mmCIF file of C-alpha atoms in Angstrom:
data_model
loop_
_atom_site.group_PDB
_atom_site.id
_atom_site.type_symbol
_atom_site.label_atom_id
_atom_site.label_comp_id
_atom_site.label_asym_id
_atom_site.label_seq_id
_atom_site.Cartn_x
_atom_site.Cartn_y
_atom_site.Cartn_z
ATOM 1 C CA GLY B 1402 -42.825 21.232 8.579
ATOM 2 C CA GLU B 1403 -41.746 23.082 11.405
ATOM 3 C CA ASN B 1404 -39.862 21.585 13.682
ATOM 4 C CA VAL B 1405 -38.800 23.162 17.450
ATOM 5 C CA GLU B 1406 -36.166 22.118 19.590
ATOM 6 C CA GLN B 1407 -35.748 23.199 23.131
ATOM 7 C CA HIS B 1408 -32.884 22.851 25.767
ATOM 8 C CA PRO B 1409 -32.568 22.154 28.390
ATOM 9 C CA SER B 1410 -35.105 19.478 29.541
ATOM 10 C CA THR B 1411 -34.329 20.122 33.145
ATOM 11 C CA LEU B 1412 -32.552 23.386 35.034
ATOM 12 C CA SER B 1413 -31.889 23.914 38.346
ATOM 13 C CA VAL B 1414 -30.413 27.113 39.607
ATOM 14 C CA GLN B 1415 -30.410 28.799 42.867
ATOM 15 C CA GLU B 1416 -32.616 31.429 44.011
ATOM 16 C CA GLY B 1417 -31.751 35.010 42.629
ATOM 17 C CA ASP B 1418 -29.555 33.401 39.708
ATOM 18 C CA SER B 1419 -30.641 33.771 35.968
ATOM 19 C CA ALA B 1420 -32.350 31.112 34.132
ATOM 20 C CA VAL B 1421 -32.207 30.579 30.236
ATOM 21 C CA ILE B 1422 -34.021 28.492 28.093
ATOM 22 C CA LYS B 1423 -33.321 27.920 24.073
ATOM 23 C CA CYS B 1424 -34.972 27.030 21.543
ATOM 24 C CA THR B 1425 -33.744 26.413 17.453
ATOM 25 C CA TYR B 1426 -36.302 26.031 15.385
ATOM 26 C CA SER B 1427 -36.385 24.937 11.250
ATOM 27 C CA ASP B 1428 -38.853 26.745 9.131
ATOM 28 C CA SER B 1429 -36.956 30.201 8.503
ATOM 29 C CA ALA B 1430 -40.952 31.721 7.873
ATOM 30 C CA SER B 1431 -41.887 31.102 11.237
ATOM 31 C CA ASN B 1432 -42.180 34.352 12.304
ATOM 32 C CA TYR B 1433 -44.202 34.021 15.732
ATOM 33 C CA PHE B 1434 -42.531 32.496 18.977
ATOM 34 C CA PRO B 1435 -44.359 32.220 22.105
ATOM 35 C CA TRP B 1436 -43.298 31.111 25.742
ATOM 36 C CA TYR B 1437 -45.493 29.352 27.656
ATOM 37 C CA LYS B 1438 -45.721 28.299 31.695
ATOM 38 C CA GLN B 1439 -47.047 25.181 32.836
ATOM 39 C CA GLU B 1440 -47.570 24.791 36.499
ATOM 40 C CA LEU B 1441 -47.987 21.511 37.959
ATOM 41 C CA GLY B 1442 -51.567 20.225 37.457
ATOM 42 C CA LYS B 1443 -52.614 23.214 35.040
ATOM 43 C CA GLY B 1444 -52.948 24.091 31.425
ATOM 44 C CA PRO B 1445 -50.130 25.991 30.031
ATOM 45 C CA GLN B 1446 -49.877 29.988 30.405
ATOM 46 C CA LEU B 1447 -48.223 32.326 28.005
ATOM 47 C CA ILE B 1448 -46.035 34.031 29.630
ATOM 48 C CA ILE B 1449 -43.900 36.476 26.593
ATOM 49 C CA ASP B 1450 -44.182 36.145 23.055
ATOM 50 C CA ILE B 1451 -42.060 37.922 20.112
ATOM 51 C CA ARG B 1452 -42.640 38.482 15.933
ATOM 52 C CA SER B 1453 -39.823 38.258 13.771
ATOM 53 C CA ASN B 1454 -39.763 42.069 13.519
ATOM 54 C CA VAL B 1455 -38.545 42.540 17.269
ATOM 55 C CA GLY B 1456 -35.207 41.135 18.322
ATOM 56 C CA GLU B 1457 -35.988 41.263 21.858
ATOM 57 C CA LYS B 1458 -38.576 41.955 24.060
ATOM 58 C CA LYS B 1459 -39.011 42.235 27.804
ATOM 59 C CA ASP B 1460 -41.435 42.247 30.595
ATOM 60 C CA GLN B 1461 -40.328 42.501 33.983
ATOM 61 C CA ARG B 1462 -37.752 39.951 34.848
ATOM 62 C CA ILE B 1463 -39.011 38.181 31.625
ATOM 63 C CA ALA B 1464 -37.200 38.694 28.284
ATOM 64 C CA VAL B 1465 -36.759 36.851 25.046
ATOM 65 C CA THR B 1466 -34.410 37.348 22.472
ATOM 66 C CA LEU B 1467 -34.528 36.035 18.823
ATOM 67 C CA ASN B 1468 -32.353 35.433 16.436
ATOM 68 C CA LYS B 1469 -33.492 34.961 12.819
ATOM 69 C CA THR B 1470 -30.217 34.305 11.356
ATOM 70 C CA ALA B 1471 -29.151 31.603 13.455
ATOM 71 C CA LYS B 1472 -33.247 30.470 13.913
ATOM 72 C CA HIS B 1473 -32.898 30.421 17.433
ATOM 73 C CA PHE B 1474 -34.638 32.404 20.170
ATOM 74 C CA SER B 1475 -34.316 32.209 24.244
ATOM 75 C CA LEU B 1476 -35.973 32.942 27.248
ATOM 76 C CA HIS B 1477 -34.695 34.395 29.791
ATOM 77 C CA ILE B 1478 -35.509 35.159 33.730
ATOM 78 C CA THR B 1479 -33.151 37.123 36.061
ATOM 79 C CA GLU B 1480 -33.543 37.906 40.031
ATOM 80 C CA THR B 1481 -34.965 33.751 39.758
ATOM 81 C CA GLN B 1482 -37.870 33.224 42.565
ATOM 82 C CA PRO B 1483 -39.896 30.004 43.916
ATOM 83 C CA GLU B 1484 -42.680 30.831 41.985
ATOM 84 C CA ASP B 1485 -40.847 30.556 38.891
ATOM 85 C CA SER B 1486 -40.245 26.630 39.226
ATOM 86 C CA ALA B 1487 -42.770 25.363 36.403
ATOM 87 C CA VAL B 1488 -42.358 23.554 33.365
ATOM 88 C CA TYR B 1489 -41.754 26.371 30.080
ATOM 89 C CA PHE B 1490 -42.367 25.223 26.593
ATOM 90 C CA CYS B 1491 -41.643 27.396 23.480
ATOM 91 C CA ALA B 1492 -43.595 27.400 20.140
ATOM 92 C CA ALA B 1493 -43.215 28.437 16.814
ATOM 93 C CA SER B 1494 -46.232 29.472 14.038
ATOM 94 C CA LEU B 1495 -45.474 30.304 10.343
ATOM 95 C CA THR B 1496 -47.834 33.901 10.875
ATOM 96 C CA PHE B 1497 -49.028 35.784 14.081
ATOM 97 C CA GLY B 1498 -52.653 34.859 14.556
ATOM 98 C CA ASN B 1499 -51.505 31.382 12.691
ATOM 99 C CA GLU B 1500 -53.498 28.062 14.889
ATOM 100 C CA LYS B 1501 -50.573 25.983 13.634
ATOM 101 C CA LEU B 1502 -48.034 25.919 16.923
ATOM 102 C CA THR B 1503 -45.233 23.873 17.061
ATOM 103 C CA PHE B 1504 -44.454 23.677 20.513
ATOM 104 C CA GLY B 1505 -40.667 22.364 22.420
ATOM 105 C CA THR B 1506 -40.251 19.704 24.222
ATOM 106 C CA GLY B 1507 -40.565 21.686 27.711
ATOM 107 C CA THR B 1508 -38.071 22.513 30.228
ATOM 108 C CA ARG B 1509 -38.568 21.663 33.635
ATOM 109 C CA LEU B 1510 -37.138 24.579 35.909
ATOM 110 C CA THR B 1511 -36.514 24.418 39.314
ATOM 111 C CA ILE B 1512 -35.805 26.706 41.965
ATOM 112 C CA ILE B 1513 -33.207 26.033 44.854
ATOM 113 C CA PRO B 1514 -34.135 28.348 48.079
ATOM 114 C CA ASN K 652 -65.170 34.462 33.375
ATOM 115 C CA ALA K 653 -65.060 30.398 34.096
ATOM 116 C CA GLY K 654 -62.681 30.724 31.095
ATOM 117 C CA VAL K 655 -61.798 27.442 29.648
ATOM 118 C CA THR K 656 -63.227 24.431 30.925
ATOM 119 C CA GLN K 657 -63.053 20.638 30.473
ATOM 120 C CA THR K 658 -64.440 17.823 31.767
ATOM 121 C CA PRO K 659 -63.676 15.103 33.352
ATOM 122 C CA LYS K 660 -60.662 15.439 34.836
ATOM 123 C CA PHE K 661 -59.809 12.193 34.772
ATOM 124 C CA GLN K 662 -61.050 9.175 32.739
ATOM 125 C CA VAL K 663 -59.985 5.558 32.565
ATOM 126 C CA LEU K 664 -61.228 3.490 29.556
ATOM 127 C CA LYS K 665 -61.163 -0.059 28.193
ATOM 128 C CA THR K 666 -59.830 -0.709 24.825
ATOM 129 C CA GLY K 667 -62.085 -0.081 22.173
ATOM 130 C CA GLN K 668 -64.590 2.175 23.841
ATOM 131 C CA SER K 669 -65.959 5.206 22.925
ATOM 132 C CA MET K 670 -66.298 8.905 24.941
ATOM 133 C CA THR K 671 -66.390 12.559 24.502
ATOM 134 C CA LEU K 672 -63.798 15.219 26.051
ATOM 135 C CA GLN K 673 -65.818 18.277 26.278
ATOM 136 C CA CYS K 674 -64.745 21.793 26.544
ATOM 137 C CA ALA K 675 -65.851 24.951 27.013
ATOM 138 C CA GLN K 676 -65.266 28.475 27.079
ATOM 139 C CA ASP K 677 -67.150 31.889 27.984
ATOM 140 C CA MET K 678 -65.281 34.187 26.448
ATOM 141 C CA ASN K 679 -66.316 34.574 22.909
ATOM 142 C CA HIS K 680 -63.678 33.029 21.145
ATOM 143 C CA GLU K 681 -63.670 32.639 17.708
ATOM 144 C CA TYR K 682 -60.517 30.076 17.440
ATOM 145 C CA MET K 683 -60.479 26.696 19.950
ATOM 146 C CA SER K 684 -57.878 23.891 19.713
ATOM 147 C CA TRP K 685 -57.400 20.318 21.288
ATOM 148 C CA TYR K 686 -54.087 19.004 22.344
ATOM 149 C CA ARG K 687 -52.237 15.967 23.711
ATOM 150 C CA GLN K 688 -49.298 16.018 25.882
ATOM 151 C CA ASP K 689 -47.263 12.750 26.267
ATOM 152 C CA PRO K 690 -43.760 12.883 28.719
ATOM 153 C CA GLY K 691 -41.147 14.473 26.312
ATOM 154 C CA MET K 692 -43.197 15.403 23.392
ATOM 155 C CA GLY K 693 -44.480 18.608 24.164
ATOM 156 C CA LEU K 694 -47.769 19.765 23.211
ATOM 157 C CA ARG K 695 -49.165 18.355 19.849
ATOM 158 C CA LEU K 696 -52.098 20.067 17.807
ATOM 159 C CA ILE K 697 -54.835 17.281 17.510
ATOM 160 C CA HIS K 698 -57.766 19.735 15.603
ATOM 161 C CA TYR K 699 -59.088 22.639 16.121
ATOM 162 C CA SER K 700 -61.787 25.183 14.773
ATOM 163 C CA VAL K 701 -61.906 28.777 13.566
ATOM 164 C CA GLY K 702 -65.466 29.396 14.336
ATOM 165 C CA ALA K 703 -68.879 27.512 14.790
ATOM 166 C CA GLY K 704 -69.185 24.755 11.431
ATOM 167 C CA ILE K 705 -65.785 24.988 11.237
ATOM 168 C CA THR K 706 -63.130 22.541 11.393
ATOM 169 C CA ASP K 707 -59.535 21.471 10.063
ATOM 170 C CA GLN K 708 -56.519 18.697 11.511
ATOM 171 C CA GLY K 709 -53.662 19.547 13.397
ATOM 172 C CA GLU K 710 -50.446 17.181 13.489
ATOM 173 C CA VAL K 711 -52.027 13.875 15.055
ATOM 174 C CA PRO K 712 -55.739 14.129 13.667
ATOM 175 C CA ASN K 713 -56.223 9.995 13.448
ATOM 176 C CA GLY K 714 -58.186 8.321 15.944
ATOM 177 C CA TYR K 715 -60.105 11.556 17.063
ATOM 178 C CA ASN K 716 -62.976 13.522 15.855
ATOM 179 C CA VAL K 717 -64.581 17.167 16.309
ATOM 180 C CA SER K 718 -66.998 19.368 15.418
ATOM 181 C CA ARG K 719 -68.396 22.870 16.894
ATOM 182 C CA SER K 720 -71.826 23.318 16.862
ATOM 183 C CA THR K 721 -71.518 26.354 18.907
ATOM 184 C CA THR K 722 -69.163 29.045 19.554
ATOM 185 C CA GLU K 723 -68.713 27.836 23.263
ATOM 186 C CA ASP K 724 -68.673 23.949 22.466
ATOM 187 C CA PHE K 725 -65.691 22.311 21.205
ATOM 188 C CA PRO K 726 -66.171 18.478 22.131
ATOM 189 C CA LEU K 727 -63.047 16.205 21.067
ATOM 190 C CA ARG K 728 -64.292 12.320 20.397
ATOM 191 C CA LEU K 729 -62.722 9.288 20.575
ATOM 192 C CA LEU K 730 -64.652 6.771 18.654
ATOM 193 C CA SER K 731 -62.141 3.552 19.672
ATOM 194 C CA ALA K 732 -60.141 4.367 22.228
ATOM 195 C CA ALA K 733 -56.370 2.592 22.025
ATOM 196 C CA PRO K 734 -53.401 2.986 24.496
ATOM 197 C CA SER K 735 -51.357 4.978 22.736
ATOM 198 C CA GLN K 736 -54.001 7.548 23.338
ATOM 199 C CA THR K 737 -53.330 7.677 26.560
ATOM 200 C CA SER K 738 -52.544 11.006 27.950
ATOM 201 C CA VAL K 739 -53.517 14.655 28.906
ATOM 202 C CA TYR K 740 -55.653 16.355 26.940
ATOM 203 C CA PHE K 741 -55.775 20.366 26.629
ATOM 204 C CA CYS K 742 -58.185 22.692 25.265
ATOM 205 C CA ALA K 743 -57.405 25.745 24.679
ATOM 206 C CA SER K 744 -59.258 28.738 23.030
ATOM 207 C CA LYS K 745 -58.172 32.407 21.608
ATOM 208 C CA LEU K 746 -59.521 35.505 19.254
ATOM 209 C CA THR K 747 -58.694 35.135 15.922
ATOM 210 C CA SER K 748 -58.283 39.532 15.807
ATOM 211 C CA GLY K 749 -57.737 42.109 18.014
ATOM 212 C CA GLY K 750 -54.010 42.330 18.090
ATOM 213 C CA THR K 751 -53.340 39.276 20.197
ATOM 214 C CA ASN K 752 -52.172 35.876 19.690
ATOM 215 C CA GLU K 753 -52.505 34.764 23.258
ATOM 216 C CA GLN K 754 -54.126 31.080 24.125
ATOM 217 C CA PHE K 755 -55.568 30.190 26.905
ATOM 218 C CA PHE K 756 -55.847 26.425 28.220
ATOM 219 C CA GLY K 757 -57.924 24.715 29.966
ATOM 220 C CA PRO K 758 -57.419 22.317 33.010
ATOM 221 C CA GLY K 759 -56.436 19.712 31.008
ATOM 222 C CA THR K 760 -57.796 16.105 31.200
ATOM 223 C CA ARG K 761 -55.959 12.804 32.143
ATOM 224 C CA LEU K 762 -57.010 9.732 29.876
ATOM 225 C CA THR K 763 -55.862 6.325 30.553
ATOM 226 C CA VAL K 764 -56.697 3.497 28.033
ATOM 227 C CA LEU K 765 -55.891 -0.067 29.195
#
């Protein structure tokens, strides 16, 4: 089955700097890659996703890049703010709409004021 | 809309006890699922359902039962709790059509099995 590895497990950045979280996946047939943000005491919330027919997607300060050849994808957060502090999870699934998402192990991002 | 609701928020069980974690959604989503979240392991899929009367196993189904009698509700049953089932449980739902694949998660149930 699919295996998703996520790095780093913890990340601290100064407010205003950029943060990058990286994930690799094992199944070359995977073609849907969402990112979820989990704030303390809450359930995860989708922040951005990308399908394999697209190499990059941006939404304001958040961007995701996908390299299908290397089987890795990354989350980029620019101009970080204190409210970006949370745990971020990447995930992968075989098809868009496929119910079986495989999640990475999470990255705890701390923004230092 | 209340979104996805879960009860209880916290629960302590003794080994061998049974209980049901409740999950409900008011968004008319066809798909519902249960995940468990353990430190350092991300979220793992336990069971899921693509509609009333249809359920299927996820990655870690052993020790858990589900049923889906209505679109709104998707309870998770632990028949004989074990310490290995100590975890935070999340229910999620989504549409199965319409161009979005976003899963909406509930606030979670923290379960401790002694």
